[in-house]
Short mmCIF file of C-alpha atoms in Angstrom, two decimals:
data_model
loop_
_atom_site.label_atom_id
_atom_site.label_comp_id
_atom_site.label_asym_id
_atom_site.label_seq_id
_atom_site.Cartn_x
_atom_site.Cartn_y
_atom_site.Cartn_z
CA MET A 1 36.61 133.14 -62.16
CA ARG A 2 33.56 133.50 -60.19
CA GLU A 3 32.00 130.44 -62.30
CA TYR A 4 34.41 128.78 -62.20
CA LEU A 5 34.59 128.67 -58.32
CA GLY A 6 30.54 127.60 -58.82
CA VAL A 7 31.37 124.62 -60.76
CA SER A 8 34.34 123.17 -59.24
CA PRO A 9 33.69 119.93 -58.07
CA ARG A 10 36.81 119.82 -55.61
CA LEU A 11 35.86 123.02 -54.06
CA GLY A 12 32.33 122.58 -53.90
CA THR A 13 29.68 125.25 -54.06
CA PRO A 14 30.96 128.93 -52.69
CA MET A 15 29.88 129.90 -49.41
CA ALA A 16 27.71 132.81 -48.86
CA THR A 17 29.23 135.31 -47.01
CA HIS A 18 27.08 135.22 -44.13
CA GLU A 19 28.04 131.59 -43.59
CA PHE A 20 31.89 132.27 -43.03
CA PRO A 21 31.71 133.26 -39.29
CA ARG A 22 30.11 129.77 -38.12
CA LEU A 23 33.20 127.95 -39.90
CA ARG A 24 35.16 125.44 -38.04
CA HIS A 25 38.07 127.68 -37.21
CA GLY A 26 35.84 130.55 -35.79
CA LEU A 27 34.91 130.96 -32.40
CA GLY A 28 31.39 130.52 -32.88
CA THR A 29 29.11 133.07 -31.67
CA PRO A 30 30.25 136.53 -32.69
CA ARG A 31 26.85 137.78 -33.02
CA THR A 32 26.08 136.72 -29.18
CA PHE A 33 28.89 138.46 -27.90
CA ALA A 34 28.20 141.46 -30.01
CA TRP A 35 24.66 141.87 -28.75
CA ALA A 36 26.24 141.53 -25.01
CA ALA A 37 29.02 144.16 -25.16
CA LEU A 38 26.45 146.20 -27.10
CA LEU A 39 23.69 146.04 -24.30
CA ALA A 40 26.69 145.96 -21.84
CA MET A 41 28.52 149.12 -22.88
CA PRO A 42 25.68 151.62 -22.29
CA VAL A 43 25.13 150.21 -18.91
CA ALA A 44 28.76 150.46 -17.96
CA MET A 45 28.30 154.07 -19.17
CA TYR A 46 25.60 154.99 -16.50
CA PHE A 47 27.53 152.93 -13.77
CA ALA A 48 30.73 155.14 -14.52
CA LEU A 49 29.16 158.51 -15.01
CA ALA A 50 26.20 158.59 -12.88
CA PHE A 51 25.89 155.67 -10.50
CA ALA A 52 29.47 155.68 -8.82
CA PRO A 53 29.87 158.92 -6.82
CA ARG A 54 32.02 161.81 -7.53
CA GLU A 55 35.68 161.26 -6.08
CA ALA A 56 36.37 163.81 -2.97
CA THR A 57 39.84 165.00 -4.22
CA MET A 58 40.27 163.83 -8.04
CA GLY A 59 36.58 165.11 -8.95
CA ASN A 60 35.33 163.91 -11.84
CA VAL A 61 37.70 163.23 -14.11
CA GLN A 62 38.79 160.14 -11.88
CA ARG A 63 35.59 158.35 -13.70
CA ILE A 64 38.18 157.40 -16.28
CA PHE A 65 39.17 154.86 -13.80
CA TYR A 66 36.20 153.02 -14.92
CA ILE A 67 37.32 152.63 -18.31
CA HIS A 68 40.69 152.63 -18.01
CA VAL A 69 41.37 149.75 -15.64
CA PRO A 70 38.88 147.63 -17.54
CA ALA A 71 40.99 148.14 -20.78
CA ALA A 72 44.11 147.32 -18.93
CA TRP A 73 42.60 144.49 -17.94
CA VAL A 74 41.26 142.99 -21.06
CA ALA A 75 44.51 143.73 -22.53
CA PHE A 76 46.26 141.49 -20.05
CA LEU A 77 43.58 138.79 -20.85
CA ALA A 78 44.18 139.42 -24.60
CA PHE A 79 48.11 138.70 -24.09
CA PHE A 80 47.38 135.85 -21.72
CA VAL A 81 44.96 133.95 -24.42
CA THR A 82 47.83 134.83 -26.84
CA PHE A 83 50.36 132.73 -24.58
CA VAL A 84 47.72 129.91 -23.67
CA ALA A 85 46.95 129.54 -27.80
CA SER A 86 50.57 129.67 -28.56
CA GLY A 87 51.38 126.98 -26.30
CA VAL A 88 48.44 124.54 -27.47
CA TYR A 89 49.48 125.56 -31.21
CA LEU A 90 52.99 124.42 -30.58
CA TYR A 91 51.50 120.89 -28.68
CA ARG A 92 48.51 120.43 -30.74
CA ARG A 93 49.54 121.97 -34.16
CA GLN A 94 46.16 122.83 -34.93
CA GLU A 95 45.23 126.14 -37.27
CA ARG A 96 42.75 127.47 -35.01
CA TRP A 97 44.87 127.95 -31.98
CA ASP A 98 47.37 130.28 -34.19
CA ILE A 99 44.40 132.07 -35.36
CA LEU A 100 42.83 132.74 -32.04
CA ALA A 101 46.64 133.76 -30.83
CA VAL A 102 46.91 136.34 -33.49
CA SER A 103 43.62 137.95 -33.40
CA SER A 104 43.88 138.09 -29.51
CA ALA A 105 47.13 139.87 -29.78
CA GLU A 106 45.91 141.92 -32.42
CA ILE A 107 43.19 142.88 -29.69
CA GLY A 108 45.69 143.25 -26.68
CA VAL A 109 47.64 145.82 -28.74
CA LEU A 110 44.33 147.74 -29.53
CA PHE A 111 43.75 147.92 -25.58
CA THR A 112 46.98 148.49 -24.46
CA SER A 113 47.23 151.65 -26.62
CA LEU A 114 43.57 152.79 -25.27
CA ALA A 115 44.85 151.70 -21.57
CA LEU A 116 47.77 154.11 -22.11
CA VAL A 117 46.04 156.97 -23.68
CA LEU A 118 43.30 157.02 -21.20
CA GLY A 119 45.92 156.55 -18.26
CA SER A 120 47.73 159.50 -19.94
CA LEU A 121 44.54 162.02 -19.78
CA TRP A 122 43.86 161.15 -16.18
CA ALA A 123 47.46 161.13 -15.04
CA LYS A 124 47.93 164.89 -16.65
CA PRO A 125 45.01 166.61 -14.32
CA VAL A 126 45.51 164.50 -11.28
CA TRP A 127 49.49 164.30 -11.52
CA GLY A 128 50.22 167.40 -13.26
CA ALA A 129 52.43 165.05 -15.82
CA TRP A 130 51.30 162.93 -19.02
CA TRP A 131 53.75 160.06 -17.96
CA THR A 132 55.37 158.91 -14.96
CA TRP A 133 58.32 155.85 -14.78
CA ASP A 134 56.25 153.85 -12.42
CA PRO A 135 56.64 150.20 -12.76
CA ARG A 136 52.71 149.53 -13.59
CA LEU A 137 53.38 152.28 -16.56
CA ILE A 138 56.52 150.86 -17.47
CA THR A 139 55.04 147.62 -17.93
CA THR A 140 52.26 148.34 -19.96
CA LEU A 141 54.37 149.93 -22.46
CA PHE A 142 56.67 147.13 -22.61
CA LEU A 143 53.39 145.15 -23.15
CA TRP A 144 52.63 147.60 -26.17
CA MET A 145 55.82 147.64 -27.61
CA VAL A 146 56.38 143.54 -27.16
CA TYR A 147 53.06 142.53 -29.03
CA VAL A 148 53.59 145.19 -31.72
CA GLY A 149 56.94 143.40 -32.16
CA TYR A 150 54.84 140.51 -32.27
CA LEU A 151 52.68 141.61 -35.10
CA MET A 152 56.01 142.76 -36.93
CA LEU A 153 57.55 139.08 -36.58
CA ARG A 154 54.44 137.94 -38.20
CA SER A 155 53.78 140.20 -41.00
CA ALA A 156 57.87 139.62 -41.75
CA ILE A 157 57.41 135.92 -42.36
CA GLU A 158 56.06 134.58 -45.23
CA ASP A 159 55.42 130.81 -45.03
CA PRO A 160 52.38 130.52 -43.10
CA THR A 161 53.21 127.29 -40.83
CA GLN A 162 56.32 128.90 -40.07
CA GLN A 163 54.86 132.00 -39.34
CA ALA A 164 52.89 130.16 -36.71
CA ARG A 165 55.23 128.49 -35.25
CA PHE A 166 57.70 131.65 -34.76
CA ALA A 167 54.96 133.79 -33.57
CA ALA A 168 54.25 130.95 -31.11
CA VAL A 169 57.38 130.80 -29.76
CA PHE A 170 57.87 134.56 -29.39
CA GLY A 171 54.31 134.98 -27.78
CA ILE A 172 55.57 132.32 -25.49
CA VAL A 173 58.42 134.39 -24.04
CA ALA A 174 57.00 137.82 -24.51
CA PHE A 175 54.30 136.66 -21.88
CA VAL A 176 56.45 134.66 -19.78
CA ASP A 177 58.89 138.29 -19.50
CA VAL A 178 55.68 140.36 -18.33
CA PRO A 179 56.37 139.36 -14.67
CA ILE A 180 60.30 139.41 -14.93
CA VAL A 181 59.95 142.94 -16.63
CA TYR A 182 57.40 144.24 -13.61
CA PHE A 183 59.49 142.91 -10.49
CA SER A 184 62.72 144.36 -12.48
CA ILE A 185 61.46 147.38 -12.51
CA ARG A 186 59.81 147.36 -8.87
CA TRP A 187 63.11 146.54 -7.45
CA TRP A 188 64.66 149.32 -9.38
CA ARG A 189 62.33 151.50 -8.12
CA THR A 190 63.06 151.21 -4.74
CA ILE A 191 66.18 152.69 -5.60
CA HIS A 192 64.87 155.44 -7.80
CA PRO A 193 61.74 156.19 -5.99
CA VAL A 194 58.73 157.52 -8.11
CA VAL A 195 57.51 161.13 -7.30
CA PHE A 196 53.79 160.27 -7.94
CA THR A 197 52.25 157.36 -6.32
CA GLY A 198 49.34 155.67 -8.25
CA GLY A 199 47.90 153.93 -5.24
CA GLY A 200 45.96 155.36 -2.39
CA LEU A 201 42.11 155.02 -4.01
CA ASN A 202 39.87 154.01 -1.51
CA LEU A 203 37.32 152.52 -3.14
CA ASP A 204 33.70 152.92 -1.89
CA THR A 205 31.29 150.26 -2.83
CA ARG A 206 29.46 152.05 -5.41
CA MET A 207 32.75 152.74 -7.14
CA LEU A 208 33.58 148.93 -6.66
CA VAL A 209 30.13 147.91 -8.19
CA ALA A 210 30.85 150.53 -11.13
CA LEU A 211 34.30 149.18 -11.78
CA LEU A 212 32.84 145.68 -11.69
CA VAL A 213 30.08 146.56 -14.40
CA GLY A 214 32.82 148.26 -16.63
CA LEU A 215 35.27 144.82 -16.37
CA ALA A 216 32.19 142.80 -17.40
CA ALA A 217 31.14 145.07 -20.28
CA MET A 218 34.68 145.27 -21.37
CA THR A 219 35.35 141.79 -21.24
CA PHE A 220 32.18 141.06 -23.31
CA LEU A 221 33.57 143.88 -25.84
CA TYR A 222 36.59 141.72 -25.95
CA LEU A 223 34.83 138.08 -26.66
CA ALA A 224 32.89 140.16 -29.44
CA LEU A 225 36.13 141.34 -31.12
CA LEU A 226 38.01 138.20 -30.48
CA SER A 227 35.32 135.99 -31.95
CA LEU A 228 34.76 138.38 -34.87
CA ARG A 229 38.28 138.65 -35.44
CA SER A 230 39.14 135.13 -35.44
CA ALA A 231 36.14 134.40 -37.65
CA ILE A 232 37.87 137.07 -40.53
CA GLU A 233 41.36 135.49 -39.90
CA ALA A 234 39.50 132.26 -40.78
CA VAL A 235 38.17 133.48 -43.62
CA GLN A 236 41.03 135.01 -45.09
CA ARG A 237 43.14 131.97 -44.87
CA ARG A 238 40.70 129.71 -46.56
CA ASN A 239 40.09 132.55 -49.27
CA ALA A 240 44.12 132.19 -49.79
CA VAL A 241 43.88 128.30 -49.64
CA LEU A 242 41.02 128.61 -52.25
CA LEU A 243 42.94 131.23 -54.55
CA GLN A 244 45.93 129.19 -54.72
CA GLU A 245 43.99 126.02 -55.30
CA LEU A 246 42.43 128.05 -58.53
CA GLU A 247 45.55 129.08 -59.74
CA GLU A 248 46.86 125.61 -59.56
CA ARG A 249 43.82 124.61 -61.53
CA GLU A 250 44.43 127.29 -64.18
CA GLU A 251 47.68 126.02 -64.64
CA ALA A 252 46.66 122.43 -65.28
CA MET B 1 81.75 121.20 -50.53
CA LYS B 2 85.25 121.83 -48.77
CA SER B 3 83.76 124.62 -46.08
CA LEU B 4 81.16 121.66 -45.28
CA SER B 5 83.60 119.20 -44.24
CA VAL B 6 85.80 121.39 -42.29
CA ASP B 7 82.30 122.23 -40.33
CA ILE B 8 81.25 118.63 -39.85
CA ALA B 9 85.02 117.30 -39.05
CA PRO B 10 85.21 118.49 -35.35
CA ILE B 11 82.18 117.10 -34.73
CA SER B 12 83.30 113.68 -35.20
CA THR B 13 86.51 113.82 -33.53
CA ALA B 14 84.99 115.32 -30.31
CA THR B 15 82.40 112.51 -30.20
CA THR B 16 85.04 110.03 -30.41
CA ARG B 17 87.22 111.67 -27.73
CA ARG B 18 84.30 111.86 -25.20
CA PRO B 19 81.93 108.98 -25.12
CA ARG B 20 80.80 109.51 -21.63
CA ASN B 21 78.60 112.79 -22.09
CA ALA B 22 77.76 112.68 -26.20
CA SER B 23 75.69 115.55 -25.96
CA LEU B 24 78.32 117.97 -23.92
CA GLY B 25 81.06 116.91 -26.45
CA LYS B 26 78.58 117.84 -29.30
CA ALA B 27 77.95 120.98 -27.95
CA TRP B 28 81.52 121.98 -27.56
CA ALA B 29 82.34 120.58 -30.76
CA LEU B 30 79.64 123.15 -31.85
CA VAL B 31 81.24 125.92 -29.66
CA LEU B 32 84.59 125.38 -31.41
CA LYS B 33 82.90 125.11 -34.77
CA ASP B 34 81.66 128.82 -33.99
CA VAL B 35 84.90 130.04 -32.72
CA ARG B 36 86.73 128.38 -35.82
CA VAL B 37 84.34 130.49 -38.35
CA GLU B 38 85.01 133.73 -36.19
CA MET B 39 88.76 133.61 -36.23
CA ARG B 40 88.57 133.53 -39.94
CA ARG B 41 85.54 135.96 -40.56
CA ARG B 42 86.40 138.19 -37.47
CA GLU B 43 82.92 139.67 -38.15
CA ALA B 44 80.95 139.33 -34.97
CA VAL B 45 83.78 140.54 -32.50
CA ALA B 46 85.14 143.34 -34.77
CA ASN B 47 81.70 144.90 -35.81
CA SER B 48 80.24 145.37 -32.26
CA PHE B 49 83.98 146.32 -30.98
CA VAL B 50 84.14 149.15 -33.34
CA PHE B 51 80.21 149.88 -32.94
CA ALA B 52 80.56 150.02 -29.01
CA LEU B 53 83.47 152.20 -29.37
CA ILE B 54 81.55 154.82 -31.73
CA ALA B 55 78.98 154.63 -29.38
CA LEU B 56 80.91 155.56 -26.34
CA VAL B 57 82.59 158.37 -28.58
CA ILE B 58 79.25 159.73 -29.53
CA PHE B 59 77.69 159.71 -26.04
CA ASN B 60 80.58 161.37 -24.74
CA ILE B 61 80.18 164.66 -27.40
CA ALA B 62 76.33 164.42 -27.64
CA LEU B 63 76.06 164.55 -23.55
CA ASP B 64 79.36 166.61 -23.12
CA LEU B 65 79.94 164.47 -19.67
CA GLU B 66 81.76 165.70 -16.95
CA ARG B 67 83.35 163.76 -13.95
CA GLN B 68 80.43 164.44 -11.79
CA ARG B 69 77.70 163.35 -14.20
CA LEU B 70 79.82 160.66 -15.26
CA GLU B 71 79.68 158.66 -11.97
CA ALA B 72 75.67 158.42 -12.31
CA LEU B 73 75.20 158.05 -16.21
CA GLY B 74 78.20 156.05 -16.73
CA PRO B 75 76.74 152.19 -15.82
CA GLY B 76 73.93 153.30 -18.19
CA LEU B 77 75.97 154.54 -21.08
CA LEU B 78 78.24 151.35 -20.74
CA TRP B 79 75.48 149.08 -20.93
CA VAL B 80 73.60 150.97 -23.56
CA ALA B 81 76.68 150.36 -26.05
CA PHE B 82 77.10 147.00 -24.98
CA VAL B 83 73.50 146.15 -25.79
CA PHE B 84 73.09 147.77 -28.82
CA ALA B 85 76.41 146.67 -30.32
CA GLY B 86 75.77 143.09 -28.89
CA VAL B 87 72.66 143.35 -31.17
CA LEU B 88 75.09 143.90 -34.13
CA GLY B 89 76.85 140.88 -33.20
CA LEU B 90 74.30 138.48 -32.50
CA GLY B 91 72.52 139.35 -35.84
CA ARG B 92 74.10 137.94 -38.44
CA THR B 93 74.69 134.28 -36.33
CA PHE B 94 71.87 132.64 -37.85
CA VAL B 95 71.83 134.43 -40.63
CA GLY B 96 75.15 133.21 -42.18
CA GLU B 97 74.39 129.53 -41.02
CA LYS B 98 71.33 130.03 -43.14
CA ASP B 99 72.66 131.79 -46.47
CA ARG B 100 75.94 129.23 -46.44
CA GLY B 101 73.33 126.30 -45.83
CA SER B 102 75.57 125.04 -42.98
CA LEU B 103 72.45 125.06 -40.73
CA GLY B 104 71.24 122.23 -42.56
CA GLY B 105 74.47 120.24 -41.99
CA ILE B 106 74.05 120.45 -38.29
CA LEU B 107 70.59 119.34 -37.84
CA VAL B 108 71.21 116.40 -40.17
CA ALA B 109 73.95 115.45 -37.72
CA PRO B 110 72.67 113.39 -34.63
CA VAL B 111 72.71 116.55 -32.22
CA ASP B 112 70.07 117.41 -29.83
CA ARG B 113 68.33 120.78 -30.19
CA GLY B 114 68.96 122.02 -26.82
CA ALA B 115 72.74 121.14 -27.57
CA VAL B 116 72.65 123.19 -30.61
CA TYR B 117 71.09 126.14 -28.61
CA ALA B 118 73.55 125.68 -25.46
CA ALA B 119 76.58 125.94 -28.21
CA ARG B 120 75.06 128.94 -29.75
CA VAL B 121 74.53 130.52 -26.62
CA VAL B 122 78.10 129.95 -25.10
CA SER B 123 79.95 131.12 -28.62
CA SER B 124 77.86 134.11 -28.66
CA LEU B 125 78.89 135.36 -24.93
CA LEU B 126 82.56 134.40 -25.76
CA PHE B 127 81.96 136.68 -28.97
CA LEU B 128 80.45 139.04 -26.78
CA LEU B 129 82.66 138.94 -23.58
CA VAL B 130 85.87 139.45 -26.00
CA MET B 131 84.00 142.74 -27.18
CA GLU B 132 83.34 143.76 -23.76
CA MET B 133 86.66 143.01 -22.32
CA ALA B 134 88.07 145.12 -24.46
CA ILE B 135 85.63 147.88 -24.19
CA LEU B 136 85.74 147.86 -20.38
CA PRO B 137 89.18 149.30 -20.14
CA LEU B 138 88.83 151.88 -23.16
CA PHE B 139 85.93 153.22 -21.25
CA ALA B 140 87.52 153.51 -17.92
CA LEU B 141 90.51 155.03 -19.67
CA LEU B 142 88.55 157.60 -22.12
CA PHE B 143 85.87 158.72 -19.34
CA ASN B 144 88.35 158.55 -16.85
CA ILE B 145 86.37 156.30 -14.29
CA PRO B 146 87.27 153.46 -11.99
CA LEU B 147 85.31 150.86 -13.41
CA LEU B 148 88.46 148.38 -13.96
CA HIS B 149 87.24 146.55 -10.74
CA PRO B 150 87.55 142.59 -10.13
CA LEU B 151 83.81 142.73 -9.30
CA ILE B 152 82.51 143.84 -12.95
CA LEU B 153 83.61 140.74 -14.31
CA PRO B 154 80.54 138.79 -12.79
CA VAL B 155 78.12 141.36 -13.61
CA VAL B 156 79.24 141.58 -17.30
CA LEU B 157 79.51 137.79 -17.56
CA LEU B 158 75.86 137.33 -16.16
CA GLY B 159 74.29 140.02 -17.89
CA THR B 160 75.74 139.07 -21.15
CA LEU B 161 74.60 135.52 -20.53
CA GLY B 162 71.11 136.57 -20.14
CA PHE B 163 71.35 138.83 -23.26
CA CYS B 164 72.72 135.60 -25.26
CA ALA B 165 69.91 133.12 -23.78
CA VAL B 166 67.38 135.24 -25.70
CA GLY B 167 68.99 136.87 -28.27
CA THR B 168 70.19 133.16 -29.76
CA LEU B 169 66.49 132.48 -29.90
CA PHE B 170 65.56 135.79 -31.51
CA SER B 171 68.04 135.61 -34.22
CA ALA B 172 67.20 132.30 -34.80
CA LEU B 173 63.49 133.54 -35.40
CA VAL B 174 64.37 136.29 -37.52
CA ALA B 175 66.84 134.58 -39.66
CA SER B 176 64.10 133.93 -41.98
CA ALA B 177 61.97 136.89 -42.01
CA ARG B 178 62.29 139.43 -44.50
CA THR B 179 63.33 142.30 -42.37
CA ARG B 180 65.87 140.38 -40.05
CA GLU B 181 68.06 142.95 -39.45
CA ALA B 182 65.65 145.66 -38.73
CA LEU B 183 63.46 143.19 -36.77
CA LEU B 184 66.06 141.83 -34.15
CA PRO B 185 66.34 144.78 -31.99
CA VAL B 186 62.73 145.66 -32.14
CA LEU B 187 61.89 141.84 -30.55
CA LEU B 188 64.83 141.67 -28.69
CA LEU B 189 65.15 144.96 -26.49
CA PRO B 190 62.46 145.24 -24.79
CA VAL B 191 62.35 141.26 -23.66
CA VAL B 192 66.17 142.15 -22.24
CA LEU B 193 65.03 144.87 -20.13
CA PRO B 194 65.18 143.30 -16.69
CA VAL B 195 68.62 142.15 -17.62
CA VAL B 196 69.85 145.63 -18.68
CA VAL B 197 68.23 147.32 -15.37
CA GLY B 198 69.86 144.47 -13.45
CA SER B 199 73.21 144.73 -15.06
CA VAL B 200 73.05 148.51 -15.10
CA GLU B 201 72.41 148.62 -11.37
CA ALA B 202 74.89 146.24 -10.34
CA THR B 203 77.53 148.12 -12.25
CA ALA B 204 76.66 151.57 -10.70
CA LEU B 205 77.17 149.47 -7.44
CA VAL B 206 80.72 148.35 -8.78
CA LEU B 207 81.67 151.66 -9.88
CA GLN B 208 80.09 153.40 -6.11
CA GLU B 209 83.03 150.59 -4.69
CA LYS B 210 79.75 149.38 -2.23
CA PRO B 211 80.63 146.17 -0.31
CA VAL B 212 80.03 142.98 -1.93
CA GLY B 213 77.07 142.31 0.18
CA GLU B 214 75.03 145.25 -1.66
CA LEU B 215 76.27 143.79 -4.91
CA LEU B 216 75.15 140.00 -4.41
CA PRO B 217 71.18 140.86 -4.54
CA TRP B 218 71.88 142.00 -8.28
CA LEU B 219 73.79 139.23 -9.18
CA GLY B 220 71.48 136.85 -7.38
CA LEU B 221 68.70 138.79 -9.73
CA LEU B 222 71.08 138.46 -13.15
CA ALA B 223 71.42 134.79 -12.28
CA ALA B 224 67.72 134.17 -11.82
CA PHE B 225 66.74 136.00 -15.14
CA ASP B 226 69.75 133.97 -16.78
CA ALA B 227 68.00 130.58 -15.58
CA ILE B 228 64.59 131.46 -16.72
CA PHE B 229 65.99 132.85 -20.00
CA LEU B 230 68.02 129.84 -20.86
CA ALA B 231 65.32 127.18 -19.39
CA VAL B 232 62.83 129.16 -21.84
CA GLY B 233 65.40 129.18 -24.86
CA VAL B 234 66.03 125.36 -24.51
CA LEU B 235 62.58 124.38 -24.50
CA LEU B 236 61.36 126.72 -27.38
CA PHE B 237 64.65 126.33 -29.63
CA GLU B 238 63.21 123.32 -31.06
CA PHE B 239 60.57 124.24 -32.56
CA VAL B 240 62.55 127.41 -34.26
CA LEU B 241 64.91 125.16 -35.95
CA GLU B 242 61.81 122.60 -37.05
CA GLY B 243 61.72 122.03 -40.87
CA SER B 244 64.59 124.47 -41.50
CA ASP B 245 66.92 121.83 -42.85
CA ALA B 246 64.31 121.73 -45.46
#
């Protein structure tokens, strides 16, 4: 089978594996982003664990904040990218936008899970409970459920273009729904007040710096994962096409 | 072949009868078609009604409800029953069309996609409202709470409209998916969360016999959600139907 690929005049010579990330469908520079993330993460850890002062009432556990907030930010950014890519896909019908949408949604689910877990770890010592039904928490959980649904919808539809189209429609509805969910829960909460309040953290300048460094590092990590994930997606799709052509050729 | 001619017949009569607003006439013809199909098969209404009734009985037994807690829990239970029964009712709206091939017939007809969507929202709304209007008095009777207040009607109407606006779009999305019946609630229930929140709160206010002034903000909120979901549905529905006549 491999030799067949090699001599096939229509398919051309097979590409070496390392060339695949530079395919047109890929985001281009996974390596650059990966290096940036690799360098930025230890710096962010230093700022979170050493540079930022110890919080007066919560103590060291508050340092989770410097990863938790960036994780939540990246989750939101990722779903926003999915939303934009879905819209552009429906408008332009270029496959790379669908690749971008699915890759970003997957990473978004990962970071939403991270934000939820880290948030719970922080909430337990500070609030005395793993979870409270606060608007922000409910909205985050909502994000998780909706985008897991997005991935389930994708895997349930076989036809690739239909899958891309339907996922784009769902990706748009889901993101439009995010502010609606947030405000409906907030309005609902004015009637059923929360016992614990999430706010009240007065950020000192050094804390703010540590947070900003964390946000930058996590964004680099997101870009690195996104470019890698979309390169992999592009390769997988190309492989599927090649395999199909091969089967057709063998049948002929 | 016979069923196909039955499906198409009302479309042509409606368009000749109402030349002024062709799109509206076609949408109305589609609603009539859905109602006619439902009258013959009695699937959506009957299934969701029986399901909602069973849910209410299970709630009562599982939660061992007394009068005091019912005032607080009643609206939530009612809407959980409505929403789950609604998912059951909506789940098959496009599956049947697809399996019988009648969706292709509708799409070949010169009807605007937005009109197809609007028609399906209206017919789903009608079916769910029939189910809910049958459940409401039973709920009031079985649980002995004064829910039969005229103000409950706009709450049920607006809540169900928002549910149908998203539900129609999503039931078309899952119609060609492998795990369609299982997928619809997973996609639909989180997205309609705001509608459920608004409906439950408004129902609670009606149950507490609060003045209309306190109810109005929630009704306004529900109307706003409905408007957003309907707008999104009209805009995106054509992408869902695209290529499905092939």
